[in-house]
Amino acid sequence: MSEKSSIGKAEITRTLEQLGHILEIAGSSPFKVRAFVNGSRALENWQGDLFQLVGDGNVSSIQGIGKGLASIIEDLVQDGQSEAETEIRALIPESLLQLLRIAGLGPKKVRAIYEKLEIETIDDLEKACKEELIQSLPGFGKTSENSILKGINNLRRFSGRSLIPNAQSVAERFLASVKDAQGVTQAEIAGSMRRNRETIGDIDVLVASLEPEAVRQAFLSTEGIKEVLAEGETKSRVISEEGMGVDLRVIEPKSFAPALHYFTGSKEHNTRLRQRARDRGWKLNEYGLWNEAGEALSTPEEKDIFNLLDLAWIPPELREDNGEIEWAEKLFAEKKSWNELVTADQIQGVLHCHSTWSDGKATLQEMVQAASDMGWSYYGTADHSRTAAYAGGLSIEQLAEQLLEIQKLRKGFPQLTILQGIESDILQDGSLDYPDEVLERLDYVVASVHSSFSMSRKDQTARIEKALRHPCTTVWGHPTGRLLLQRDGYEIDMDHLLKVAAEEGVIVELNAHPRRLDVDWRWGRRIQELGLDVGIHPDAHSTHGLKDVQYGVMAARKMGLSSTQITNCMERDEYLERIKRCHQS
DNA sequence: GCCGTTTTCGGCCCGACTGTTTTCAGTCG
């Protein structure tokens, strides 16, 4: 398959989604619109070698992608462009897509604004609002004009999504303030946070109470509300001062389980479940599950909903319509339940941490003390290698000096096994950063890419493959190099490299830094199929950074992994044996 | 546009809140 085009899967999924939105503004059938958006998601969730799939002419084998979308995808992969795409893009000015990002503006209103006033950009729309041109349009008024101005303002101030720790602190604040409101029996965070998504758009607070008014009062009196967007009897929505949308939903206690399921989502997962209910002549909504006669079935817990639909209970993290429903069906038929997903207290130790020896903020002794305080039984430091000059990479002499310090520390921390590793840059030609005899003296090697991100997919893949095949490589560090909300990862043939890692016994890192969470959870199923071992490593640059393993654990749960698939859930002796095995001279 | 123990047509999930409306369309999750 030719690789002359540089269009990867990520760009194609974005294109399909955009085309859906363009069709929406252009007034296409809502079902056609949904087909594009669904197709985009189906492709995003599908893991494998897209080049291969296109070569085999099998694109429409992906559920949700039919002949039409398959042909667009094939054209994009093979030529970098598609005639159908060009035709759709010609329907409306591209810049109208930006208007959709303004809260309160949907496709119909954007279209009306464009057709009546020929407004194409956010700047022009802002000007029109200030000149009071919008309020005269049919279906608009003075209030809509003001809310559009507010929406534009918010859009400019906030990027839209947040990293998990930032979202957590906002969520905890709002949860705390409704929890003690009068009449509250239960309160939980639902939505993408409960599903452990890698970034969070909105926070969903779900509260069970027969006194919704008291809950609303408590919610709206939470500290740090920038703006109230809606306040109804059972539903309110605000923007926090951090720029996060926070939704409150109050539900009667008897409906808490179906509501928790409903507001946990994902939307796609919910749609599938509601369809499943419909197939039986039933109805599923946030208030409960209803039979043909319209009688509520008993669903005191989430698992009751699943079981009544002949499904095993599905952990919230897995509810992405990513094959979990089919799996739950099988488990239910076999009277089995899901394997227990990994928990943070099962982590026994970590590799891949930094210290002041390279670019860390804490000394090695401080890091070791913190690791000991975490109750771990092994700890590996892996500072940067010599080529990483930007990060104070260690020379061969410094590595030797560091070992002396480690030997001293070992005496002070007899209960903690302290390992000396290195995070070796994978050089441009795929070799590691020290001579083999230096690498062999270390306890382990994390091989990571830190430079030349823009190599072609083919070259980047070959580069990393060479590093993974090096006998000293123990761990493949942050496999894609992505930084969430900052940059995409480098282009690689992930499926191929995972196979290489499996062949070589290399541990695939799940980098737990909340900005990385790399490897992406969407590879979870493939990783399990290949029988790969995953290591959850904090990539800590400070003592506080060690606590980031919790985010790695969240991502591992989202991958569907249990402790037996995580190397650093092993007891010390087994673990030391394991990292020796893939670090042979 | 996608899909099919309704298989090539006729469906396609569901409900709250808002604003501009006199009964509802649009937006959102």
Coordinates of C-alpha atoms (C1' of nucleotides) in Angstrom, one line a residue:
Chain A
M1 CA 0.0 0.0 0.0
S2 CA 1.3 3.4 -0.9
E3 CA 2.0 5.8 1.9
K4 CA 2.5 8.9 -0.1
S5 CA -0.6 10.5 1.5
S6 CA 0.0 11.7 5.0
I7 CA -3.6 11.3 6.0
G8 CA -4.0 9.1 9.0
K9 CA -7.0 7.7 10.8
A10 CA -7.2 10.6 13.2
E11 CA -7.6 13.1 10.4
I12 CA -10.1 11.0 8.6
T13 CA -12.3 10.6 11.6
R14 CA -12.2 14.4 12.0
T15 CA -13.1 14.9 8.4
L16 CA -16.1 12.6 8.6
E17 CA -17.4 14.3 11.7
Q18 CA -17.0 17.7 10.0
L19 CA -18.8 16.5 6.9
G20 CA -21.7 15.5 9.2
H21 CA -21.8 19.0 10.7
I22 CA -21.7 20.6 7.2
L23 CA -24.6 18.4 6.1
E24 CA -26.5 19.4 9.2
I25 CA -26.1 23.1 8.6
A26 CA -26.9 22.5 4.9
G27 CA -30.2 21.0 6.0
S28 CA -29.6 17.4 5.1
S29 CA -31.6 14.5 6.5
P30 CA -30.8 14.2 10.2
F31 CA -30.3 10.5 9.7
K32 CA -27.7 11.1 7.0
V33 CA -26.0 13.5 9.4
R34 CA -26.0 10.9 12.1
A35 CA -24.6 8.3 9.7
F36 CA -21.5 10.5 9.1
V37 CA -21.0 11.2 12.8
N38 CA -21.6 7.6 13.8
G39 CA -19.2 6.5 11.0
S40 CA -16.6 8.8 12.3
R41 CA -16.9 7.3 15.8
A42 CA -16.9 3.8 14.5
L43 CA -13.7 4.4 12.7
E44 CA -12.2 6.1 15.8
N45 CA -13.0 3.1 17.9
W46 CA -11.8 0.6 15.4
Q47 CA -8.3 -0.5 16.0
G48 CA -6.1 -2.1 13.4
D49 CA -4.1 -1.2 10.3
L50 CA -6.3 1.1 8.2
F51 CA -3.9 1.0 5.3
Q52 CA -4.2 -2.8 5.3
L53 CA -8.0 -2.6 5.6
V54 CA -8.2 -0.3 2.6
G55 CA -5.8 -2.5 0.6
D56 CA -8.1 -5.5 1.3
G57 CA -11.2 -3.5 0.3
N58 CA -12.8 -4.3 3.7
V59 CA -13.6 -0.8 5.1
S60 CA -17.3 -1.4 5.1
S61 CA -16.7 -4.4 7.4
I62 CA -16.6 -1.9 10.2
Q63 CA -20.1 -1.7 11.8
G64 CA -21.6 1.7 11.0
I65 CA -19.6 2.2 7.8
G66 CA -21.4 1.3 4.6
K67 CA -20.6 1.7 0.9
G68 CA -20.8 5.5 0.9
L69 CA -18.5 6.2 3.8
A70 CA -16.2 3.4 2.8
S71 CA -15.6 4.9 -0.5
I72 CA -14.8 8.3 1.0
I73 CA -12.4 6.7 3.5
E74 CA -10.7 4.7 0.7
D75 CA -10.2 7.8 -1.4
L76 CA -8.8 9.7 1.5
V77 CA -6.3 7.0 2.4
Q78 CA -5.2 6.4 -1.2
D79 CA -5.3 9.9 -2.7
G80 CA -5.5 12.2 0.3
Q81 CA -8.8 13.6 -1.2
S82 CA -12.3 12.5 -2.1
E83 CA -14.7 13.9 -4.6
A84 CA -17.7 13.3 -2.3
E85 CA -15.9 15.3 0.4
T86 CA -15.3 18.2 -1.9
E87 CA -18.9 18.2 -3.0
I88 CA -20.1 18.3 0.6
R89 CA -17.7 21.0 1.6
A90 CA -18.9 23.2 -1.3
L91 CA -22.4 23.3 0.3
I92 CA -21.6 26.0 2.9
P93 CA -18.6 28.2 3.8
E94 CA -16.2 26.2 6.0
S95 CA -16.1 29.0 8.6
L96 CA -19.7 28.3 9.6
L97 CA -18.5 25.2 11.4
Q98 CA -16.9 27.5 13.9
L99 CA -20.3 29.1 14.7
L100 CA -21.5 25.7 15.8
R101 CA -19.1 25.9 18.7
I102 CA -21.0 28.8 20.2
A103 CA -23.2 27.5 23.0
G104 CA -26.8 27.8 22.1
L105 CA -26.2 27.9 18.4
G106 CA -27.1 24.8 16.5
P107 CA -27.3 24.0 12.8
K108 CA -30.7 25.6 12.2
K109 CA -29.8 28.9 13.7
V110 CA -26.4 29.0 12.1
R111 CA -28.1 28.4 8.8
A112 CA -30.7 31.1 9.4
I113 CA -28.0 33.7 10.3
Y114 CA -26.0 32.8 7.2
E115 CA -28.9 32.9 4.8
K116 CA -30.6 36.1 6.1
L117 CA -27.5 38.1 6.9
E118 CA -24.7 36.4 5.0
I119 CA -22.7 36.1 8.2
E120 CA -19.9 33.5 7.9
T121 CA -17.5 34.2 10.8
I122 CA -17.6 34.6 14.5
D123 CA -16.2 38.1 14.3
D124 CA -19.0 39.1 11.9
L125 CA -21.6 37.5 14.1
E126 CA -20.3 39.4 17.1
K127 CA -20.5 42.7 15.1
A128 CA -24.1 41.9 14.0
C129 CA -25.1 41.2 17.6
K130 CA -23.7 44.5 18.7
E131 CA -25.5 46.3 15.9
E132 CA -28.7 44.6 17.1
L133 CA -29.2 42.9 13.7
I134 CA -29.8 39.5 15.1
Q135 CA -32.8 40.2 17.2
S136 CA -34.9 41.1 14.2
L137 CA -34.5 37.7 12.6
P138 CA -37.5 35.3 12.9
G139 CA -37.0 32.9 15.9
F140 CA -34.5 35.2 17.5
G141 CA -34.9 38.0 20.0
K142 CA -33.0 40.4 22.3
T143 CA -32.3 37.5 24.7
S144 CA -30.8 35.3 22.0
E145 CA -28.6 38.2 20.8
N146 CA -27.2 38.6 24.3
S147 CA -26.7 34.9 24.8
I148 CA -24.8 34.6 21.5
L149 CA -22.5 37.4 22.7
K150 CA -21.9 35.6 26.0
G151 CA -21.3 32.3 24.1
I152 CA -18.7 34.0 21.9
N153 CA -17.0 35.4 24.9
N154 CA -16.9 32.0 26.6
L155 CA -15.7 30.3 23.5
R156 CA -12.8 32.7 23.3
R157 CA -11.9 32.2 27.0
F158 CA -12.1 28.5 27.3
S159 CA -10.8 25.7 25.1
G160 CA -13.7 23.4 25.9
R161 CA -12.1 20.3 27.4
S162 CA -10.1 19.7 30.6
L163 CA -7.6 17.3 31.9
I164 CA -8.9 14.8 34.5
P165 CA -7.3 16.4 37.6
N166 CA -8.7 19.9 36.7
A167 CA -12.1 18.4 36.1
Q168 CA -11.9 16.4 39.3
S169 CA -11.4 19.4 41.5
V170 CA -14.4 21.2 40.0
A171 CA -16.6 18.1 40.3
E172 CA -15.7 17.6 43.9
R173 CA -16.6 21.1 44.8
F174 CA -20.1 20.9 43.3
L175 CA -20.7 17.4 44.6
A176 CA -19.8 18.5 48.1
S177 CA -22.2 21.4 48.0
V178 CA -25.2 19.3 46.9
K179 CA -24.5 16.2 49.0
D180 CA -25.7 17.8 52.3
A181 CA -28.7 19.5 50.8
Q182 CA -32.0 18.7 52.5
G183 CA -33.6 15.5 51.4
V184 CA -30.7 14.1 49.4
T185 CA -30.3 10.4 49.6
Q186 CA -27.6 9.8 46.9
A187 CA -25.3 12.0 44.9
E188 CA -22.8 11.0 42.3
I189 CA -20.7 12.3 39.4
A190 CA -21.9 10.6 36.1
G191 CA -21.0 11.4 32.5
S192 CA -17.6 11.1 31.0
M193 CA -15.9 11.4 34.4
R194 CA -17.5 8.2 35.6
R195 CA -16.5 6.6 32.3
N196 CA -12.8 7.6 32.9
R197 CA -12.5 9.4 29.6
E198 CA -9.0 10.9 29.0
T199 CA -10.3 14.4 28.9
I200 CA -13.5 15.9 30.2
G201 CA -15.9 18.3 28.5
D202 CA -18.8 18.7 31.0
I203 CA -19.4 17.5 34.6
D204 CA -22.6 15.8 35.3
V205 CA -23.9 15.8 38.9
L206 CA -26.7 13.4 39.6
V207 CA -28.7 13.8 42.8
A208 CA -31.5 11.6 44.3
S209 CA -34.0 13.7 46.3
L210 CA -37.7 14.4 46.7
E211 CA -36.9 18.0 47.3
P212 CA -35.4 19.2 44.0
E213 CA -35.8 22.9 45.0
A214 CA -33.4 22.5 48.0
V215 CA -30.9 20.8 45.8
R216 CA -31.0 23.5 43.1
Q217 CA -30.5 26.1 45.8
A218 CA -27.4 24.3 47.1
F219 CA -26.1 23.7 43.6
L220 CA -26.4 27.3 42.6
S221 CA -24.8 28.5 45.8
T222 CA -21.6 26.6 45.1
E223 CA -18.5 28.7 45.1
G224 CA -17.0 29.7 41.8
I225 CA -20.0 29.9 39.4
K226 CA -19.3 32.2 36.6
E227 CA -22.6 32.0 34.8
V228 CA -26.0 30.2 35.1
L229 CA -27.1 29.0 31.7
A230 CA -30.3 27.2 32.8
E231 CA -32.2 26.6 36.0
G232 CA -35.3 24.4 35.7
E233 CA -37.2 22.3 38.3
T234 CA -34.9 19.3 38.0
K235 CA -32.1 20.4 35.8
S236 CA -29.7 23.3 36.0
R237 CA -26.5 24.1 34.1
V238 CA -23.8 26.5 35.0
I239 CA -20.3 27.5 33.8
S240 CA -17.7 27.3 36.5
E241 CA -15.0 30.0 36.9
E242 CA -12.6 27.4 35.4
G243 CA -14.7 27.4 32.3
M244 CA -16.2 24.0 32.8
G245 CA -19.9 23.3 32.1
V246 CA -21.5 21.7 35.1
D247 CA -24.9 20.0 34.9
L248 CA -27.2 19.2 37.8
R249 CA -30.0 16.7 37.5
V250 CA -32.3 15.9 40.4
I251 CA -34.2 12.6 40.2
E252 CA -36.5 10.8 42.6
P253 CA -34.7 8.2 44.7
K254 CA -36.6 5.3 43.1
S255 CA -35.2 6.3 39.7
F256 CA -31.6 6.7 40.8
A257 CA -30.2 3.6 39.2
P258 CA -31.7 4.1 35.7
A259 CA -30.8 7.8 35.9
L260 CA -27.2 7.0 36.9
H261 CA -27.0 4.7 33.9
Y262 CA -28.6 7.2 31.6
F263 CA -26.4 10.1 32.6
T264 CA -23.2 8.0 32.6
G265 CA -23.6 7.3 28.9
S266 CA -22.0 7.2 26.6
K267 CA -24.7 8.5 24.3
E268 CA -23.9 5.7 21.8
H269 CA -24.0 3.1 24.5
N270 CA -27.4 4.4 25.7
T271 CA -28.8 4.4 22.2
R272 CA -27.9 0.8 21.8
L273 CA -29.5 -0.1 25.1
R274 CA -32.7 1.8 24.3
Q275 CA -32.9 0.0 21.0
R276 CA -32.5 -3.2 22.8
A277 CA -35.4 -2.3 25.0
R278 CA -37.4 -1.3 22.0
D279 CA -36.7 -4.7 20.3
R280 CA -38.6 -6.2 23.3
G281 CA -41.4 -3.8 23.0
W282 CA -40.1 -2.0 26.2
K283 CA -38.9 1.5 26.8
L284 CA -35.8 2.7 28.6
N285 CA -35.3 6.2 29.8
E286 CA -33.8 8.0 32.8
Y287 CA -36.8 7.1 35.0
G288 CA -36.7 3.4 34.5
L289 CA -37.3 0.4 32.3
W290 CA -40.9 -0.1 31.2
N291 CA -42.6 -3.1 29.7
E292 CA -45.2 -3.3 26.9
A293 CA -48.0 -2.5 29.4
G294 CA -46.1 0.6 30.5
E295 CA -45.3 -0.8 33.9
A296 CA -42.0 0.0 35.5
L297 CA -39.8 -3.0 36.0
S298 CA -37.9 -3.2 39.3
T299 CA -34.4 -1.7 38.8
P300 CA -33.0 -0.7 42.2
E301 CA -29.5 -1.1 40.9
E302 CA -27.8 -0.6 37.6
K303 CA -27.1 -4.2 37.2
D304 CA -30.9 -4.9 37.2
I305 CA -31.3 -2.9 34.0
F306 CA -28.6 -4.8 32.3
N307 CA -29.8 -8.2 33.5
L308 CA -33.4 -7.5 32.4
L309 CA -32.0 -6.9 29.0
D310 CA -30.1 -10.2 29.1
L311 CA -26.8 -8.5 29.7
A312 CA -24.1 -8.8 32.3
W313 CA -23.5 -5.6 34.2
I314 CA -21.0 -3.5 32.3
P315 CA -18.4 -1.4 34.2
P316 CA -19.0 2.3 33.5
E317 CA -15.6 2.7 32.0
L318 CA -16.4 0.4 29.2
R319 CA -19.7 1.9 28.1
E320 CA -18.5 3.4 24.7
D321 CA -20.4 1.1 22.3
N322 CA -17.1 -0.4 21.5
G323 CA -18.1 -4.0 21.6
E324 CA -18.9 -4.2 25.3
I325 CA -22.6 -4.9 24.7
E326 CA -21.8 -8.0 22.6
W327 CA -19.4 -9.1 25.2
A328 CA -21.9 -8.6 28.1
E329 CA -24.5 -10.6 26.1
K330 CA -22.1 -13.5 25.9
L331 CA -21.1 -13.3 29.6
F332 CA -24.8 -13.2 30.6
A333 CA -25.6 -16.2 28.5
E334 CA -22.7 -18.1 30.2
K335 CA -23.9 -16.8 33.6
K336 CA -20.5 -15.1 34.1
S337 CA -19.6 -11.6 35.1
W338 CA -16.8 -9.2 34.1
N339 CA -13.3 -9.7 35.3
E340 CA -12.5 -7.4 38.2
L341 CA -10.8 -4.3 36.7
V342 CA -7.5 -3.2 38.2
T343 CA -7.5 -0.9 41.3
A344 CA -4.9 1.6 42.5
D345 CA -4.2 -0.4 45.7
Q346 CA -3.1 -3.3 43.6
I347 CA -0.1 -1.3 42.3
Q348 CA 3.1 -2.7 44.0
G349 CA 5.6 -0.3 42.6
V350 CA 6.6 1.8 39.6
L351 CA 9.3 2.4 37.0
H352 CA 10.0 5.4 35.0
C353 CA 10.4 8.3 37.4
H354 CA 12.7 11.2 37.2
S355 CA 14.9 13.1 39.8
T356 CA 17.1 16.1 39.9
W357 CA 19.7 13.9 38.2
S358 CA 18.0 15.0 35.0
D359 CA 14.9 17.2 34.8
G360 CA 13.0 16.1 37.9
K361 CA 12.2 18.6 40.7
A362 CA 12.9 16.3 43.6
T363 CA 16.1 14.6 44.6
L364 CA 16.4 10.9 44.3
Q365 CA 16.3 10.5 48.0
E366 CA 13.0 12.6 48.2
M367 CA 11.5 10.5 45.4
V368 CA 12.5 7.2 47.1
Q369 CA 11.1 8.4 50.4
A370 CA 7.8 9.3 48.7
A371 CA 7.7 5.9 47.0
S372 CA 8.2 4.3 50.3
D373 CA 5.4 6.4 51.8
M374 CA 3.1 5.1 49.0
G375 CA 3.7 1.6 50.5
W376 CA 5.3 0.3 47.3
S377 CA 7.8 -2.5 47.4
Y378 CA 9.9 -1.5 44.4
Y379 CA 10.8 1.8 42.8
G380 CA 12.8 2.5 39.6
T381 CA 14.4 5.8 38.7
A382 CA 14.7 6.4 34.9
D383 CA 16.3 9.7 34.2
H384 CA 16.8 11.0 30.8
S385 CA 19.7 9.7 28.6
R386 CA 22.6 11.7 27.4
T387 CA 21.2 12.9 24.1
A388 CA 18.3 14.5 25.9
A389 CA 20.3 17.6 26.6
Y390 CA 17.2 19.7 27.0
A391 CA 16.3 17.6 30.0
G392 CA 19.7 17.3 31.5
G393 CA 20.4 13.8 30.2
L394 CA 23.0 11.7 32.1
S395 CA 26.5 11.0 30.8
I396 CA 27.9 7.6 31.2
E397 CA 30.0 8.9 34.2
Q398 CA 26.9 10.4 35.8
L399 CA 25.1 7.1 35.5
A400 CA 27.9 5.5 37.5
E401 CA 27.8 8.3 40.1
Q402 CA 24.0 7.9 40.3
L403 CA 24.5 4.2 41.0
L404 CA 26.7 5.0 44.0
E405 CA 23.9 7.1 45.5
I406 CA 21.4 4.4 44.8
Q407 CA 23.6 1.9 46.6
K408 CA 23.7 4.2 49.6
L409 CA 19.9 4.7 49.5
R410 CA 19.3 0.9 49.4
K411 CA 20.7 0.7 52.9
G412 CA 18.3 3.3 54.2
F413 CA 15.2 1.7 52.6
P414 CA 15.6 -2.0 53.1
Q415 CA 11.9 -2.7 52.5
L416 CA 12.0 -1.0 49.1
T417 CA 13.8 -2.4 46.1
I418 CA 15.4 0.5 44.4
L419 CA 16.2 0.0 40.7
Q420 CA 18.4 2.0 38.4
G421 CA 17.0 2.3 34.9
I422 CA 17.2 4.9 32.2
E423 CA 14.7 6.5 29.9
S424 CA 16.7 6.2 26.8
D425 CA 15.9 8.4 23.8
I426 CA 15.2 6.4 20.7
L427 CA 17.6 8.0 18.3
Q428 CA 16.6 8.9 14.8
D429 CA 18.0 5.7 13.4
G430 CA 16.3 3.6 16.1
S431 CA 19.3 2.8 18.2
L432 CA 19.4 3.4 21.9
D433 CA 21.4 6.2 23.6
Y434 CA 24.3 4.3 25.1
P435 CA 26.7 1.5 24.1
D436 CA 25.2 -1.9 25.0
E437 CA 27.7 -2.6 27.8
V438 CA 26.4 0.5 29.6
L439 CA 22.7 -0.4 29.1
E440 CA 23.4 -4.0 30.3
R441 CA 24.6 -2.7 33.6
L442 CA 21.2 -1.1 34.3
D443 CA 18.3 -2.9 35.8
Y444 CA 15.9 -1.9 33.0
V445 CA 15.5 0.4 30.0
V446 CA 12.5 2.5 29.0
A447 CA 12.9 3.4 25.4
S448 CA 11.0 6.5 24.3
V449 CA 10.8 8.9 21.4
H450 CA 11.6 12.5 22.3
S451 CA 12.6 14.0 19.0
S452 CA 11.9 14.0 15.2
F453 CA 8.1 13.7 15.7
S454 CA 7.3 14.4 12.1
M455 CA 9.1 11.5 10.4
S456 CA 6.9 9.6 7.9
R457 CA 4.8 6.9 9.3
K458 CA 6.9 4.3 7.7
D459 CA 10.2 5.6 9.0
Q460 CA 8.9 6.3 12.5
T461 CA 7.5 2.8 12.7
A462 CA 10.8 1.3 11.5
R463 CA 12.7 3.5 14.0
I464 CA 10.6 2.3 16.9
E465 CA 10.6 -1.3 15.8
K466 CA 14.4 -1.3 15.8
A467 CA 14.4 0.0 19.4
L468 CA 11.8 -2.5 20.5
R469 CA 13.9 -5.3 19.1
H470 CA 17.0 -4.2 21.0
P471 CA 17.7 -6.9 23.6
C472 CA 18.1 -4.3 26.4
T473 CA 14.7 -2.6 25.9
T474 CA 12.4 -3.5 28.8
V475 CA 9.6 -0.9 28.3
W476 CA 8.2 1.0 25.4
G477 CA 7.7 4.5 26.9
H478 CA 4.7 6.7 26.1
P479 CA 4.2 4.9 22.8
T480 CA 2.6 7.7 20.7
G481 CA 4.1 10.8 22.3
R482 CA 0.7 12.6 22.4
L483 CA 0.0 15.4 24.8
L484 CA -3.7 15.7 25.5
L485 CA -5.2 19.0 24.4
Q486 CA -1.8 20.0 23.0
R487 CA -0.6 17.7 20.2
D488 CA -1.4 14.4 18.5
G489 CA 1.1 11.6 18.7
Y490 CA 3.5 10.9 16.0
E491 CA 2.3 8.7 13.1
I492 CA 3.1 5.1 13.6
D493 CA 1.7 1.7 12.6
M494 CA 0.6 0.9 16.1
D495 CA -0.9 -2.5 15.3
H496 CA 2.4 -3.6 13.9
L497 CA 4.5 -2.2 16.7
L498 CA 2.2 -3.9 19.3
K499 CA 2.9 -7.2 17.6
V500 CA 6.6 -6.5 17.7
A501 CA 6.4 -5.7 21.4
A502 CA 4.5 -9.0 21.9
E503 CA 7.2 -10.9 20.1
E504 CA 10.0 -9.3 22.0
G505 CA 8.4 -9.5 25.4
V506 CA 8.6 -5.7 25.8
I507 CA 6.2 -4.1 28.3
V508 CA 3.9 -1.5 26.8
E509 CA 3.8 1.6 29.0
L510 CA 0.6 3.2 30.0
N511 CA 2.1 6.5 30.9
A512 CA -0.1 7.8 33.8
H513 CA 0.7 11.5 33.5
P514 CA -2.8 13.1 33.0
R515 CA -1.6 14.9 30.0
R516 CA -0.3 11.7 28.3
L517 CA -2.4 8.6 29.3
D518 CA -0.5 7.0 26.5
V519 CA -0.9 4.3 25.2
D520 CA -4.5 5.3 24.4
W521 CA -7.2 3.2 26.0
R522 CA -8.8 2.4 22.6
W523 CA -5.9 -0.1 22.1
G524 CA -7.0 -2.0 25.1
R525 CA -8.8 -4.8 23.3
R526 CA -5.9 -5.3 20.8
I527 CA -3.4 -5.4 23.6
Q528 CA -5.5 -8.1 25.3
E529 CA -5.8 -10.1 22.1
L530 CA -2.0 -10.0 21.7
G531 CA -1.4 -11.0 25.4
L532 CA 0.8 -7.9 26.0
D533 CA 1.9 -6.8 29.4
V534 CA 1.1 -3.2 30.4
G535 CA 3.1 -1.2 32.9
I536 CA 1.4 1.8 34.6
H537 CA 4.2 4.3 35.1
P538 CA 3.8 7.8 36.5
D539 CA 6.6 9.4 34.6
A540 CA 6.9 11.5 37.8
H541 CA 9.1 14.6 37.9
S542 CA 8.2 15.4 41.5
T543 CA 7.1 13.5 44.6
H544 CA 3.6 14.6 44.0
G545 CA 3.8 13.2 40.5
L546 CA 3.9 9.7 41.9
K547 CA 0.2 10.0 42.7
D548 CA -0.5 10.2 39.0
V549 CA -0.5 6.4 38.9
Q550 CA -4.2 6.8 39.8
Y551 CA -4.9 8.3 36.4
G552 CA -3.0 5.4 34.8
V553 CA -5.2 3.0 36.7
M554 CA -8.3 4.8 35.5
A555 CA -7.1 4.5 31.9
A556 CA -6.2 0.8 32.4
R557 CA -9.7 0.2 33.7
K558 CA -11.1 1.9 30.6
M559 CA -9.0 -0.5 28.6
G560 CA -10.7 -3.3 30.4
L561 CA -7.5 -4.6 32.1
S562 CA -7.4 -6.5 35.4
S563 CA -4.4 -6.7 37.7
T564 CA -3.1 -9.8 36.1
Q565 CA -2.4 -7.9 32.9
I566 CA -0.5 -5.1 34.7
T567 CA 3.2 -5.9 35.3
N568 CA 3.6 -3.6 38.2
C569 CA 0.8 -5.3 40.1
M570 CA 3.2 -8.2 40.4
E571 CA 4.8 -9.1 43.8
R572 CA 8.4 -8.0 44.0
D573 CA 10.2 -11.2 43.2
E574 CA 8.0 -12.1 40.3
Y575 CA 8.4 -8.6 39.0
L576 CA 12.1 -8.5 39.2
E577 CA 12.1 -11.8 37.3
R578 CA 9.8 -10.3 34.6
I579 CA 11.9 -7.3 33.9
K580 CA 15.0 -9.3 33.8
R581 CA 13.4 -11.6 31.2
C582 CA 13.0 -8.8 28.6
H583 CA 16.3 -7.2 29.4
Q584 CA 18.8 -9.9 28.3
S585 CA 22.3 -9.1 27.1
Chain B
dG1 C1' -26.1 7.2 4.8
dC2 C1' -26.7 2.7 7.5
dC3 C1' -29.0 -1.5 8.5
dG4 C1' -31.7 -6.1 8.2
dT5 C1' -34.7 -13.6 12.6
dT6 C1' -39.3 -7.3 9.2
dT7 C1' -33.2 -8.4 4.1
dT8 C1' -33.5 -3.8 -0.7
dC9 C1' -37.6 -0.4 1.9
dG10 C1' -38.7 2.0 5.8
dG11 C1' -37.2 2.8 9.8
dC12 C1' -33.5 5.3 12.5
dC13 C1' -33.5 7.0 21.2
dC14 C1' -35.4 10.1 24.5
dG15 C1' -36.7 14.0 27.5
dA16 C1' -35.7 18.8 29.9
dC17 C1' -35.1 23.6 29.3
dT18 C1' -35.2 28.1 26.7
dG19 C1' -36.9 31.6 24.0
dT20 C1' -40.1 33.1 21.1
dT21 C1' -44.0 31.7 20.8
dT22 C1' -49.9 31.1 21.5
dT23 C1' -48.5 25.4 20.8
dC24 C1' -43.6 24.6 19.6
dA25 C1' -38.9 24.5 17.4
dG26 C1' -34.3 24.4 18.5
dT27 C1' -30.6 23.0 21.4
dC28 C1' -28.4 20.0 24.5
dG29 C1' -26.8 15.9 26.7

